[in-house]
CSV table of C-alpha atoms in Angstrom, one decimal:
chain,number,residue,atom,x,y,z
A,8,UNK,CA,-15.6,210.8,99.3
A,9,UNK,CA,-15.1,213.4,102.0
A,10,UNK,CA,-17.4,216.4,102.1
A,11,UNK,CA,-18.7,217.6,98.8
A,12,UNK,CA,-17.5,216.8,95.3
A,13,UNK,CA,-18.3,218.5,92.1
A,14,UNK,CA,-17.7,217.4,88.5
A,15,UNK,CA,-16.4,218.4,86.1
A,16,UNK,CA,-13.7,220.8,87.5
A,17,UNK,CA,-13.9,222.9,84.4
A,18,UNK,CA,-15.7,222.8,81.1
A,19,UNK,CA,-15.8,224.7,77.8
A,20,UNK,CA,-19.1,224.4,76.2
A,21,UNK,CA,-20.6,225.6,72.9
A,22,UNK,CA,-23.7,227.8,73.2
A,23,UNK,CA,-26.9,225.8,72.8
A,24,UNK,CA,-25.5,222.6,74.3
A,25,UNK,CA,-27.0,220.9,77.3
A,26,UNK,CA,-24.8,220.4,80.3
A,27,UNK,CA,-25.2,218.8,83.7
A,28,UNK,CA,-23.0,219.8,86.6
A,29,UNK,CA,-22.8,217.1,89.2
A,30,UNK,CA,-22.7,217.5,93.0
A,31,UNK,CA,-22.4,214.8,95.6
A,32,UNK,CA,-22.1,215.1,99.4
A,33,UNK,CA,-21.5,212.4,102.0
A,34,UNK,CA,-22.4,214.3,105.1
A,35,UNK,CA,-26.1,213.3,105.1
A,36,UNK,CA,-27.0,217.0,105.0
A,37,UNK,CA,-30.6,217.7,104.3
A,38,UNK,CA,-30.2,221.0,102.5
A,39,UNK,CA,-28.2,221.6,99.3
A,40,UNK,CA,-27.6,224.7,97.2
A,41,UNK,CA,-26.3,225.8,93.8
A,42,UNK,CA,-24.6,229.2,93.5
A,43,UNK,CA,-22.8,231.0,90.7
A,44,UNK,CA,-20.0,233.4,91.5
A,45,UNK,CA,-19.1,236.2,89.0
A,46,UNK,CA,-16.3,238.8,89.4
A,47,UNK,CA,-17.5,241.8,91.4
A,48,UNK,CA,-20.7,240.1,92.4
A,49,UNK,CA,-21.6,238.1,95.5
A,50,UNK,CA,-22.5,234.5,95.4
A,51,UNK,CA,-26.0,234.2,93.8
A,52,UNK,CA,-28.3,231.4,94.6
A,53,UNK,CA,-29.6,229.6,91.6
A,54,UNK,CA,-31.7,226.7,93.1
A,55,UNK,CA,-31.9,225.0,96.5
A,56,UNK,CA,-33.3,221.9,98.1
A,57,UNK,CA,-34.3,221.8,101.7
A,58,UNK,CA,-34.7,218.0,101.7
A,59,UNK,CA,-34.6,215.1,99.3
A,60,UNK,CA,-37.6,215.3,96.9
A,61,UNK,CA,-38.1,219.1,97.1
A,62,UNK,CA,-36.5,222.0,95.3
A,63,UNK,CA,-36.9,225.7,95.1
A,64,UNK,CA,-35.9,228.7,93.0
A,65,UNK,CA,-33.3,231.1,94.2
A,66,UNK,CA,-32.3,234.5,93.0
A,67,UNK,CA,-31.2,233.6,89.4
A,68,UNK,CA,-33.0,230.4,88.4
A,69,UNK,CA,-33.7,231.1,84.7
A,70,UNK,CA,-32.0,228.7,82.3
A,71,UNK,CA,-31.2,226.2,85.0
A,72,UNK,CA,-33.0,223.2,86.5
A,73,UNK,CA,-32.3,220.9,89.4
A,74,UNK,CA,-33.5,217.6,90.8
A,75,UNK,CA,-33.0,216.0,94.3
A,76,UNK,CA,-33.8,212.3,93.9
A,77,UNK,CA,-31.9,211.3,97.0
A,78,UNK,CA,-30.0,213.0,99.9
A,79,UNK,CA,-26.5,212.8,98.4
A,80,UNK,CA,-26.9,214.1,94.9
A,81,UNK,CA,-28.0,217.5,93.5
A,82,UNK,CA,-27.3,217.9,89.8
A,83,UNK,CA,-27.7,221.3,88.0
A,84,UNK,CA,-28.7,221.2,84.4
A,85,UNK,CA,-28.3,224.0,81.8
A,86,UNK,CA,-30.8,223.0,79.1
A,87,UNK,CA,-29.4,225.2,76.4
A,88,UNK,CA,-26.2,227.1,77.5
A,89,UNK,CA,-25.7,230.8,76.7
A,90,UNK,CA,-22.5,232.9,77.1
A,91,UNK,CA,-24.0,234.8,80.1
A,92,UNK,CA,-23.9,231.5,82.0
A,93,UNK,CA,-20.1,231.6,81.9
A,94,UNK,CA,-19.3,231.5,85.6
A,95,UNK,CA,-17.9,229.5,88.5
A,96,UNK,CA,-20.5,227.3,90.0
A,97,UNK,CA,-20.4,226.2,93.6
A,98,UNK,CA,-22.5,223.5,95.2
A,99,UNK,CA,-23.0,223.7,99.0
A,100,UNK,CA,-24.8,221.8,101.7
A,101,UNK,CA,-25.9,222.3,105.3
A,102,UNK,CA,-27.4,220.1,108.0
A,103,UNK,CA,-30.8,221.8,107.5
A,104,UNK,CA,-32.2,225.0,106.0
A,105,UNK,CA,-32.8,226.7,109.3
A,106,UNK,CA,-30.7,229.3,111.1
A,107,UNK,CA,-27.9,228.9,113.5
A,108,UNK,CA,-24.2,228.4,113.2
A,109,UNK,CA,-24.6,224.6,113.0
A,110,UNK,CA,-26.3,225.3,109.7
A,111,UNK,CA,-23.2,226.7,108.1
A,112,UNK,CA,-22.9,225.9,104.5
A,113,UNK,CA,-20.1,223.6,103.3
A,114,UNK,CA,-18.9,224.2,99.7
A,115,UNK,CA,-17.7,222.0,97.0
A,116,UNK,CA,-14.5,222.9,95.0
A,117,UNK,CA,-16.5,224.5,92.2
A,118,UNK,CA,-16.9,224.0,88.5
A,119,UNK,CA,-15.5,226.7,86.1
A,120,UNK,CA,-17.8,226.8,83.1
A,121,UNK,CA,-17.1,228.8,79.9
A,122,UNK,CA,-19.8,229.0,77.3
A,123,UNK,CA,-18.7,230.2,73.9
B,8,UNK,CA,-34.3,245.3,97.9
B,9,UNK,CA,-31.7,243.3,99.8
B,10,UNK,CA,-28.1,244.6,99.9
B,11,UNK,CA,-24.8,243.7,101.5
B,12,UNK,CA,-21.9,246.2,101.3
B,13,UNK,CA,-18.3,245.5,101.9
B,14,UNK,CA,-15.1,247.3,100.7
B,15,UNK,CA,-13.8,245.8,97.5
B,16,UNK,CA,-10.2,245.6,98.6
B,17,UNK,CA,-8.0,246.3,101.6
B,18,UNK,CA,-4.2,246.1,102.1
B,19,UNK,CA,-2.5,245.4,105.5
B,20,UNK,CA,0.9,244.6,106.8
B,21,UNK,CA,2.0,241.2,108.1
B,22,UNK,CA,1.7,241.1,111.9
B,23,UNK,CA,-0.8,244.0,112.0
B,24,UNK,CA,-4.6,244.2,112.7
B,25,UNK,CA,-7.2,244.8,110.1
B,26,UNK,CA,-11.0,245.3,110.3
B,27,UNK,CA,-13.3,244.5,107.5
B,28,UNK,CA,-16.7,246.1,107.6
B,29,UNK,CA,-20.0,244.8,106.3
B,30,UNK,CA,-23.3,246.7,106.3
B,31,UNK,CA,-26.6,245.1,105.3
B,32,UNK,CA,-30.2,245.8,104.5
B,33,UNK,CA,-32.2,242.6,104.2
B,34,UNK,CA,-35.8,241.3,104.5
B,35,UNK,CA,-35.5,239.8,108.0
B,36,UNK,CA,-32.4,238.7,109.8
B,37,UNK,CA,-31.5,235.2,111.1
B,38,UNK,CA,-27.8,235.6,111.6
B,39,UNK,CA,-24.7,236.8,109.8
B,40,UNK,CA,-21.8,234.7,108.5
B,41,UNK,CA,-18.3,235.4,107.6
B,42,UNK,CA,-16.5,233.1,105.1
B,43,UNK,CA,-12.9,233.1,103.8
B,44,UNK,CA,-12.2,232.3,100.2
B,45,UNK,CA,-8.6,231.9,98.9
B,46,UNK,CA,-8.2,232.5,95.2
B,47,UNK,CA,-9.4,229.6,93.1
B,48,UNK,CA,-10.9,227.8,96.1
B,49,UNK,CA,-14.2,227.3,97.8
B,50,UNK,CA,-15.5,229.6,100.6
B,51,UNK,CA,-14.9,228.2,104.1
B,52,UNK,CA,-16.8,229.2,107.2
B,53,UNK,CA,-15.2,231.6,109.7
B,54,UNK,CA,-17.8,232.9,112.1
B,55,UNK,CA,-21.5,233.3,112.9
B,56,UNK,CA,-23.2,236.1,114.8
B,57,UNK,CA,-26.9,236.3,115.6
B,58,UNK,CA,-26.8,238.4,118.8
B,59,UNK,CA,-25.2,241.8,119.2
B,60,UNK,CA,-21.7,241.8,120.4
B,61,UNK,CA,-18.3,240.3,119.8
B,62,UNK,CA,-17.5,236.6,119.1
B,63,UNK,CA,-13.8,235.7,119.4
B,64,UNK,CA,-12.2,232.7,117.8
B,65,UNK,CA,-8.4,232.7,118.0
B,66,UNK,CA,-7.0,235.5,115.8
B,67,UNK,CA,-10.3,236.2,114.3
B,68,UNK,CA,-13.2,238.1,115.9
B,69,UNK,CA,-16.6,239.1,114.5
B,70,UNK,CA,-18.9,241.8,115.8
B,71,UNK,CA,-22.5,242.5,115.1
B,72,UNK,CA,-24.9,245.4,115.7
B,73,UNK,CA,-28.4,244.5,114.5
B,74,UNK,CA,-29.8,248.0,115.2
B,75,UNK,CA,-27.2,249.5,112.8
B,76,UNK,CA,-27.2,246.7,110.3
B,77,UNK,CA,-23.5,246.4,110.7
B,78,UNK,CA,-20.8,243.8,111.3
B,79,UNK,CA,-17.1,243.7,111.2
B,80,UNK,CA,-14.4,240.9,111.0
B,81,UNK,CA,-11.3,241.7,112.9
B,82,UNK,CA,-8.1,239.8,112.0
B,83,UNK,CA,-5.1,240.1,114.4
B,84,UNK,CA,-1.5,239.2,114.0
B,85,UNK,CA,-1.9,239.0,110.2
B,86,UNK,CA,-0.1,236.2,108.4
B,87,UNK,CA,0.7,236.0,104.7
B,88,UNK,CA,-1.8,233.0,104.5
B,89,UNK,CA,-4.6,235.4,105.5
B,90,UNK,CA,-4.4,236.9,102.0
B,91,UNK,CA,-7.8,236.0,100.7
B,92,UNK,CA,-11.3,237.3,100.0
B,93,UNK,CA,-13.6,237.6,103.0
B,94,UNK,CA,-17.3,237.2,102.3
B,95,UNK,CA,-20.1,238.6,104.5
B,96,UNK,CA,-23.5,236.8,104.2
B,97,UNK,CA,-26.8,237.4,106.0
B,98,UNK,CA,-29.5,234.8,106.5
B,99,UNK,CA,-32.8,236.4,105.6
B,100,UNK,CA,-36.4,235.8,106.7
B,101,UNK,CA,-36.4,232.6,104.5
B,102,UNK,CA,-33.1,231.4,105.9
B,103,UNK,CA,-31.5,232.0,102.5
B,104,UNK,CA,-28.0,233.5,102.5
B,105,UNK,CA,-27.6,236.9,100.9
B,106,UNK,CA,-23.9,237.5,100.0
B,107,UNK,CA,-21.8,240.5,99.7
B,108,UNK,CA,-19.3,240.7,96.8
B,109,UNK,CA,-16.4,240.1,99.2
B,110,UNK,CA,-13.4,242.0,100.4
B,111,UNK,CA,-10.0,241.1,98.9
B,112,UNK,CA,-7.4,241.4,101.6
B,113,UNK,CA,-3.8,241.8,100.5
B,114,UNK,CA,-1.1,241.2,103.1
B,115,UNK,CA,2.3,242.8,102.5
B,116,UNK,CA,5.5,241.7,104.3
């Protein structure tokens, strides 16, 4: 693994189903993030984790949950998917949650999710 | 509320220079990032400014004026591969990134 991987690449899901998007990084970064990207809107933060064992809510957390059991993995779960959750989901990581150019965020390739 | 404004789309000619503007209103400021995102791909880091002034990195430069809540990304000697969206993001008082919707740059031969 090099950088950040996400799975699946894309998924079509029936409304009401449960879905977990996977994210793994091998850079030993402390901070990880989940964003959704919708046409005409900027990236919006769903949840974040500043370090393993801790998580926090972002701008649009409703309907999503996360866990951070270890440094490398940060799965995002949709408990009961709804059509408004159709989006492209990006996982990102940074060395730490503080400022500075060294805390640039590195992004995974994204998961394209369609909820019908 | 927090707000980042960028033009939706810009068109430029191969070999020319283009300036993409970004204005922001955020709760606190801990730096401004520019990212490039090609269609269907992930954003990748271009530049970071935290102090006023110009940061130059090859063909790309980024400028910041904190008093005006303003930044621009300057791309010189445009190449076809520069066709992409350019995202402006501000690190707020909690070090969370607030993102603009992005500027789609179209390069014409």
